[in-house]
XYZ file of C-alpha atoms in Angstrom:
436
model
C 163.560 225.061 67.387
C 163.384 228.594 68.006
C 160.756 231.728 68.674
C 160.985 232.617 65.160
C 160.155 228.811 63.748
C 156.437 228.954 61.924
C 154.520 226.279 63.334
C 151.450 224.571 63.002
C 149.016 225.126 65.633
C 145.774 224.570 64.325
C 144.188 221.704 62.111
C 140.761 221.181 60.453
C 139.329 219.223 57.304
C 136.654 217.843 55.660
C 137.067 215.101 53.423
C 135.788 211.642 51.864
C 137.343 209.850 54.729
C 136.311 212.184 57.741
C 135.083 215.089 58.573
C 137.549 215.675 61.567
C 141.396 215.339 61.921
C 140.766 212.634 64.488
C 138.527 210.796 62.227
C 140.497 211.139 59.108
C 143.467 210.208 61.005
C 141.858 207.051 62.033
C 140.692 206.464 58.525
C 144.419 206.223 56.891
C 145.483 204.017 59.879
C 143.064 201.520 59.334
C 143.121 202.341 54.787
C 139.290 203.173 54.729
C 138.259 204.531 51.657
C 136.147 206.900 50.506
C 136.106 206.280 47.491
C 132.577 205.198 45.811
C 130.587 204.809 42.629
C 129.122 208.055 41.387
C 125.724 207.274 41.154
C 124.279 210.883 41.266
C 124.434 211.724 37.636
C 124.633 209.492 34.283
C 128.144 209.482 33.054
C 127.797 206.658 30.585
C 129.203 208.919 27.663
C 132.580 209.189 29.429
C 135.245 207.240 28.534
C 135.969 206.911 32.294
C 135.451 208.495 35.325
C 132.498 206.686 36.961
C 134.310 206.849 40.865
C 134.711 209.694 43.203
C 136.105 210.441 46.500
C 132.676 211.998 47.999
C 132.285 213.486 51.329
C 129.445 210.993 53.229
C 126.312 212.361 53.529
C 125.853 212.772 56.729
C 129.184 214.419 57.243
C 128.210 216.984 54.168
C 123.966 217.535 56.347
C 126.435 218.038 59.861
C 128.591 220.820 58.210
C 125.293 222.218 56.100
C 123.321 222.521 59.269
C 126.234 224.002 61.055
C 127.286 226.228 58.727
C 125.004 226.786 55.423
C 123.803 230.208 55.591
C 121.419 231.951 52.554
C 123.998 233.010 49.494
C 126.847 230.992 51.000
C 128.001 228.111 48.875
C 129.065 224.863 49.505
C 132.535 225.760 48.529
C 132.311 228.506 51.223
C 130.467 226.247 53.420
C 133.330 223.814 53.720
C 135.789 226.619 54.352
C 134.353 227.643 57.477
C 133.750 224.347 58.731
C 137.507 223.588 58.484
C 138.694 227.000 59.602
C 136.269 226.494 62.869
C 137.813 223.197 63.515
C 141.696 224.882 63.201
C 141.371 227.989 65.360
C 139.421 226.020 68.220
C 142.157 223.326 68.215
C 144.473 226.215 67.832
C 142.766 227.912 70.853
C 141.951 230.868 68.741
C 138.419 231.721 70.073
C 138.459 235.541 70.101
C 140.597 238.246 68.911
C 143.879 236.892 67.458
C 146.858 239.071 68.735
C 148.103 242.078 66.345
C 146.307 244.512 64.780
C 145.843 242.095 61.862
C 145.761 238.191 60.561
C 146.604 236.892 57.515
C 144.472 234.511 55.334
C 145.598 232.869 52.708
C 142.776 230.800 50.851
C 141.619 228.831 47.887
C 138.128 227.839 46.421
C 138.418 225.951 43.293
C 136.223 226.878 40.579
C 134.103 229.404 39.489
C 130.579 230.247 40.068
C 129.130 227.253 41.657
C 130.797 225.179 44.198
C 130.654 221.574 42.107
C 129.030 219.493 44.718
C 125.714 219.450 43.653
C 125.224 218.635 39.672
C 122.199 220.672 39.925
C 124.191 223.964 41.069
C 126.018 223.739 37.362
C 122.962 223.978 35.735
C 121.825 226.946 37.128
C 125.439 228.769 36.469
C 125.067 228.066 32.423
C 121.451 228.682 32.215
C 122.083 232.149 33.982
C 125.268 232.385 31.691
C 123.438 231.234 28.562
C 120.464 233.991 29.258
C 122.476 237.072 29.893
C 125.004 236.385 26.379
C 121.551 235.438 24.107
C 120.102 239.122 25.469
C 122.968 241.534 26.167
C 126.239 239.530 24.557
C 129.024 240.188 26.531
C 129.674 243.864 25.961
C 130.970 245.903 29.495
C 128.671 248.203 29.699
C 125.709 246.240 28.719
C 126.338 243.593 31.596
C 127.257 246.221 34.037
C 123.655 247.357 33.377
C 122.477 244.334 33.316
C 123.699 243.393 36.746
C 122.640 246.926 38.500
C 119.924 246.381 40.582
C 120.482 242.712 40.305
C 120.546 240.085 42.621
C 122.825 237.148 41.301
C 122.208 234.008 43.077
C 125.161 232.183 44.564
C 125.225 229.783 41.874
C 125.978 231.850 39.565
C 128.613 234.457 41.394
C 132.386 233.926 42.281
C 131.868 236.433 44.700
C 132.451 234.930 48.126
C 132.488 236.622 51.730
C 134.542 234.410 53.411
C 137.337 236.771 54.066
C 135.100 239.847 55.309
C 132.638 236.975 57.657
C 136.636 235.418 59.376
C 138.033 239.384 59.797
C 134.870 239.399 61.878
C 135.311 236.154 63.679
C 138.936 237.333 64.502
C 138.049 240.474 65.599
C 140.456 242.505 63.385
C 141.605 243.210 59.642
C 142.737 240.294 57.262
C 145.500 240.573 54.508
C 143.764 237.926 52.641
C 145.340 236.646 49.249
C 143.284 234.299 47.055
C 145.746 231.369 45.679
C 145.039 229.861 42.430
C 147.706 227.427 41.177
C 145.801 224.385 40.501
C 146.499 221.137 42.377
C 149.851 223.019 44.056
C 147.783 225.718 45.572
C 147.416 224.309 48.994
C 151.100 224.553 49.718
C 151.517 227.597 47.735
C 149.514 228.808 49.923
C 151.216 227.661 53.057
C 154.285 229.196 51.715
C 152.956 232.413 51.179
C 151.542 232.521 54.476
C 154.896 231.896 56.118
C 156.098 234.710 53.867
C 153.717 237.289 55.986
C 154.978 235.954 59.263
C 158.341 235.895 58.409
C 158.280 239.725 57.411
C 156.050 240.749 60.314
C 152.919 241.481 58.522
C 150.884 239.322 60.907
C 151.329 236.910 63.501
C 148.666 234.689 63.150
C 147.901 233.321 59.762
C 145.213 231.217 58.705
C 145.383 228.821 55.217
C 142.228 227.396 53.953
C 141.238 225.751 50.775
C 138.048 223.812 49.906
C 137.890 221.770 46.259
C 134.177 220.399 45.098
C 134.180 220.018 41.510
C 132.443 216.356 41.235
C 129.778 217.335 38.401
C 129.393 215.759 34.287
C 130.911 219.203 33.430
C 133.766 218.529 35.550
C 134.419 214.989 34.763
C 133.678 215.372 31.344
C 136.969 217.573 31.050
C 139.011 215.091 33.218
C 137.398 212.148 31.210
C 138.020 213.694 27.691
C 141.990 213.921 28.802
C 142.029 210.437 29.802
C 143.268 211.513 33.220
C 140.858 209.779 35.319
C 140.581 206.377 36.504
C 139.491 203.599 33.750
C 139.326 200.839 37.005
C 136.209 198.508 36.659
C 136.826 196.915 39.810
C 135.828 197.630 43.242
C 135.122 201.215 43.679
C 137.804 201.449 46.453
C 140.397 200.716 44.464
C 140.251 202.586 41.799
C 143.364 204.949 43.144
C 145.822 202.883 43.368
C 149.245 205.309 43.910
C 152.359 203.303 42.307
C 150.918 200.461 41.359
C 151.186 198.415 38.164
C 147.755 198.405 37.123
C 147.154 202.188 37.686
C 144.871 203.596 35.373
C 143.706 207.323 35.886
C 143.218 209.418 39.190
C 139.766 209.732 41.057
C 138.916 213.109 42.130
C 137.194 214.359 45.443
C 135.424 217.028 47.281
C 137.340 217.836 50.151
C 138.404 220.732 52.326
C 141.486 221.522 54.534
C 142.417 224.596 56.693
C 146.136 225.285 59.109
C 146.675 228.270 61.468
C 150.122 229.148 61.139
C 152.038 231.479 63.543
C 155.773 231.520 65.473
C 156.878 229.253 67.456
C 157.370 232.378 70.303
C 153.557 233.988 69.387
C 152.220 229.998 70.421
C 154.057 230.079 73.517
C 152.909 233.531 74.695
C 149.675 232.631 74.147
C 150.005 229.661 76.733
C 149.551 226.971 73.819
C 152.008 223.713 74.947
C 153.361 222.380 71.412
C 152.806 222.501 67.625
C 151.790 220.149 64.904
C 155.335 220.244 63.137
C 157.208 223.118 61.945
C 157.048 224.682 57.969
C 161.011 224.089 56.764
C 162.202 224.987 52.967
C 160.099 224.905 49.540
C 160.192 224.740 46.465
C 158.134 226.536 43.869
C 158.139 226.419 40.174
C 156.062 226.827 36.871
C 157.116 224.840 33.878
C 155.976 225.853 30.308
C 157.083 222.458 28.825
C 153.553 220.789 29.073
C 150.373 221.758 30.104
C 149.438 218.197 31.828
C 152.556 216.597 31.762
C 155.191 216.818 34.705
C 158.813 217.412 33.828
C 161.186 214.671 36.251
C 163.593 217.704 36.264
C 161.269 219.960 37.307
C 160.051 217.580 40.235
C 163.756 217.104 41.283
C 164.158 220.464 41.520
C 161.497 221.437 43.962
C 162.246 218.905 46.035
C 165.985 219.707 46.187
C 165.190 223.262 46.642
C 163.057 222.550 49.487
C 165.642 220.484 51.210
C 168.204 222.595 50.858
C 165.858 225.949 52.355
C 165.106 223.622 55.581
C 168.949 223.430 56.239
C 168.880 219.909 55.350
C 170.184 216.915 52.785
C 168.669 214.085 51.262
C 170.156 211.800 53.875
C 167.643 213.628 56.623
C 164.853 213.242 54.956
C 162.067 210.379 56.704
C 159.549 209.889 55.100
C 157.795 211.310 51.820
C 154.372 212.330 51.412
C 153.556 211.764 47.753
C 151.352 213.436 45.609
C 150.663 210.188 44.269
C 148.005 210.617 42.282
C 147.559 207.125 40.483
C 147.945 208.552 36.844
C 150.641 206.279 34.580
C 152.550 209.066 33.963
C 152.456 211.552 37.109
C 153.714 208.801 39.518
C 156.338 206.954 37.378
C 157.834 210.926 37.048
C 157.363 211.588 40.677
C 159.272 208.003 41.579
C 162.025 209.010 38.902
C 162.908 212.522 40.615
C 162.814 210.827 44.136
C 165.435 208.221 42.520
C 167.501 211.088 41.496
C 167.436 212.506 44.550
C 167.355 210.049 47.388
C 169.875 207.595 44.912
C 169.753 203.839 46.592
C 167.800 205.492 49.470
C 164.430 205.292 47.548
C 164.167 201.531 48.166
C 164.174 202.119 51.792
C 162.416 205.605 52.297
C 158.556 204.897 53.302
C 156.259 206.979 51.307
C 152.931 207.650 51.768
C 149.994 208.484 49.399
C 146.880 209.743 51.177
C 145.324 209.959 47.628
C 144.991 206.433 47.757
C 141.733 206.868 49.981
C 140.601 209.791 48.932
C 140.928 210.160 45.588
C 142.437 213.738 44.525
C 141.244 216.994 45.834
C 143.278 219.882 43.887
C 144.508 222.469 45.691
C 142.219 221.230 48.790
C 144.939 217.724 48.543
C 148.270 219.937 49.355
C 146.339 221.577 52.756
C 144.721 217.813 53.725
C 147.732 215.904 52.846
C 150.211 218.027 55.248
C 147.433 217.315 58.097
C 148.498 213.619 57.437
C 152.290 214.421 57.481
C 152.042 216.743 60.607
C 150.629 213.904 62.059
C 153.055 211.228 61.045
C 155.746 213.669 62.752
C 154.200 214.063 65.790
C 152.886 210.114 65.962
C 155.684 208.605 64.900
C 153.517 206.550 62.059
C 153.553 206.605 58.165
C 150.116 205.777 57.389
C 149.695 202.571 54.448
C 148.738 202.928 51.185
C 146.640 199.705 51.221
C 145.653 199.697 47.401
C 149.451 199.097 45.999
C 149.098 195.465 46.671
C 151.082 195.244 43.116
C 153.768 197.739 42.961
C 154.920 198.899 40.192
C 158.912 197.746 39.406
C 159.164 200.927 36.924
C 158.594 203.244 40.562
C 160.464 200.820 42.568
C 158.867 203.381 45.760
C 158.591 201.586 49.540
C 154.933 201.994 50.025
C 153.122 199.412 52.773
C 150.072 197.974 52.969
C 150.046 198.205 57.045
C 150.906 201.166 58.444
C 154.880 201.521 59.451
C 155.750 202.676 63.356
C 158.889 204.523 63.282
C 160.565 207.704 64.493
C 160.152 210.690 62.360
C 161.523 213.649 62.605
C 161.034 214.838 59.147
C 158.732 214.706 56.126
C 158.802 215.465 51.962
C 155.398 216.742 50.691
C 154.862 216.879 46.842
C 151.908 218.661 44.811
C 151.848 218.985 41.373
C 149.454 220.497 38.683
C 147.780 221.008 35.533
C 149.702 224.084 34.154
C 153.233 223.167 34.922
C 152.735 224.036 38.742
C 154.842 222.650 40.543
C 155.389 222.539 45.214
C 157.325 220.576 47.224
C 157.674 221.511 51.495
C 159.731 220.296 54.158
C 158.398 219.256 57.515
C 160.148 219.016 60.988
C 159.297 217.379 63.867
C 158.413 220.166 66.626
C 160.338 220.012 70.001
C 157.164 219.301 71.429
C 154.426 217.819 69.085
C 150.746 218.172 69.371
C 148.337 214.765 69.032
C 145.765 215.082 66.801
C 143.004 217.108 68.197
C 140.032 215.356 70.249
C 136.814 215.179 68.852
């Protein structure tokens, strides 16, 4: 490793499974789920969709409490609860050093943050209103809206960025990543791309998904993406497995600080999480919802190649795994073309499995689990593929798997054609997860 490696030096989420690294750590060791029945809101007219991976109440009053504020939304809520958590186990708790930071961030949705069923309501009411008197003429909303104040609800208008320039004592370059469920490593990438030319020296990712709402589901449900399981709850994800039926999606919310290897050590901080290797990027115009195995190959074998490495390096993958029939028997197929008779004895883990899928929020929360399989020397189980699937033909485990890792594959795909796959390296000297 050298000065000029980016590095992981800061960690933070929030998610069905635990609202700190330590706890959701702890949580894919032992294959708790958070997965459970969504009871808030009637969703007998949907075809499917009845689970969700949902944030436990009294993680979601902690994080209100701490860090709710009048015209902040949950969505924004969630991002500074994470962020918090990353610079104070990055030992960020002033001024960052430069004359500016970079953020790189992501808050799925429009208008309201998608928790709270209620909060939807509001938006289209608000929405509904303004087109029945004014239409949707420029001028005639701009005068609408003069004068106006627009509850949070009903605004995308979020002051995250100007509230953590403040925090950090200095300007941001923020950029505001929206590339569906591959936007949490997009984002990582394009925050290495401002250290790498200089522009900062500390850079912070953040993205925070809450989208659990009939609106929401209805969409999911009327694509037949979502999980058709009428079993228990819990095991309605169920990554690689034979009787996989849909995906389950989450609220959930994950945050890295980035910075090099050199800028950590000057600033007296002992070790790093892992360190960011090659990607792989890619849009694909062939399907809207369906992945391309081509496509997949190619981001991972671009990714491999960037980190100076070969297939015959690689550890361990972290799947994107999402449970759907056809995303995960594509995934398996590009790993197969890649790995060749490797597959059958590469581990692979699919943190999905517990916590159902949280967008771009998944790609940020899911390399928290793969930093920590480097630096723990564990690839956490995915305890719901008790019947794998021969067509995948993946090693997955039902009890987590003790060996030395020195490198990890992280997939995210999208809706879109979006495609991300990221290398990680074990760091010369790896970071535990951070205390509570």
């Amino acid at each position: 490793m050298t000065d000029e490696d980016i590095v992981i030096t800061g960690m933070g989420v929030v998610t069905p499974i635990g609202g700190t690294v330590e706890d959701f750590w702890e949580a894919n060791l032992a294959g708790r789920s958070g997965v459970v029945a969504e009871d808030r809101m009637d969703l007998g007219g949907l075809p499917c969709g009845w689970a969700a991976g949902l944030i436990p109440e009294d993680i979601k009053k902690e994080v209100a409490e701490r860090w709710g504020a009048p015209d902040r939304t949950w969505g924004d809520t969630l991002l500074h609860s994470v962020v918090d958590q990353a610079l104070t186990d990055a030992g960020i708790t002033g001024p960052v050093g430069g004359d500016v930071a970079g953020l790189v961030w992501s808050r799925v949705w429009p208008g309201p943050s998608g928790s709270f069923p209620q909060d939807y309501a509001v938006h289209f009411r608000e929405l509904g209103q303004r087109y029945r008197r004014i239409g949707n003429g420029p001028a005639e909303v701009l005068e609408n809206l003069r004068g106006r104040r627009l509850s949070a609800e009903a605004s995308d208008h979020s002051a995250f960025p100007v509230e953590l320039a403040g925090r950090l004592g200095v300007p941001l370059i923020a950029s505001r990543v929206e590339a569906t469920c591959s936007g949490g490593l997009r984002s990582i990438a394009e925050a290495v791309r401002l250290l790498r030319l200089g522009r900062v020296e500390v850079a912070v990712v953040a993205v925070s998904v809450s989208r659990n709402t009939q609106y929401v589901l209805s969409q999911y449900g009327q694509l037949m993406a979502l999980s058709r399981w009428k079993g228990d709850p819990a095991l309605s994800s169920m990554p690689f497995d034979r009787r996989r039926s849909g995906m389950v999606i989450n609220e959930s919310a994950g945050a890295l600080v980035l910075e090099t290897a050199g800028h950590a050590a000057r600033r007296g901080l002992d070790g790093s999480y892992a360190v960011v290797g090659g990607w792989g990027l890619a849009v694909d115009t062939t399907h809207i919802t369906a992945p391309q195995v081509g496509m997949v190959e190619r981001v991972m074998r671009t990714a491999i190649a960037g980190s100076g490495l070969t297939p015959d390096d690689i550890d361990t993958v972290n799947a994107h795994g999402t449970s759907t029939k056809l995303n995960d028997i594509t995934e398996a197929r590009a790993l197969h073309r890649v790995f060749g008779e490797r597959t059958a004895e590469l581990d692979v883990c699919a943190v999905k499995s517990l916590t159902g899928h949280g967008s771009a929020a998944s790609g940020v929360v899911e390399t928290v689990a793969a930093a920590l399989t480097l630096g723990r020397g564990v690839v956490p189980p995915v305890v719901t593929c008790t019947e794998p699937d021969p067509a995948c033909a993946v090693k997955t485990s039902l009890t987590p798997v003790e060996r030395p890792v020195a490198t990890v594959l992280k997939n995210s795909f999208g809706f879109g054609g979006q495609y991300a796959s990221m290398v990680f390296k074990r760091p010369a000297r790896p970071r535990r997860a951070p205390v509570r």
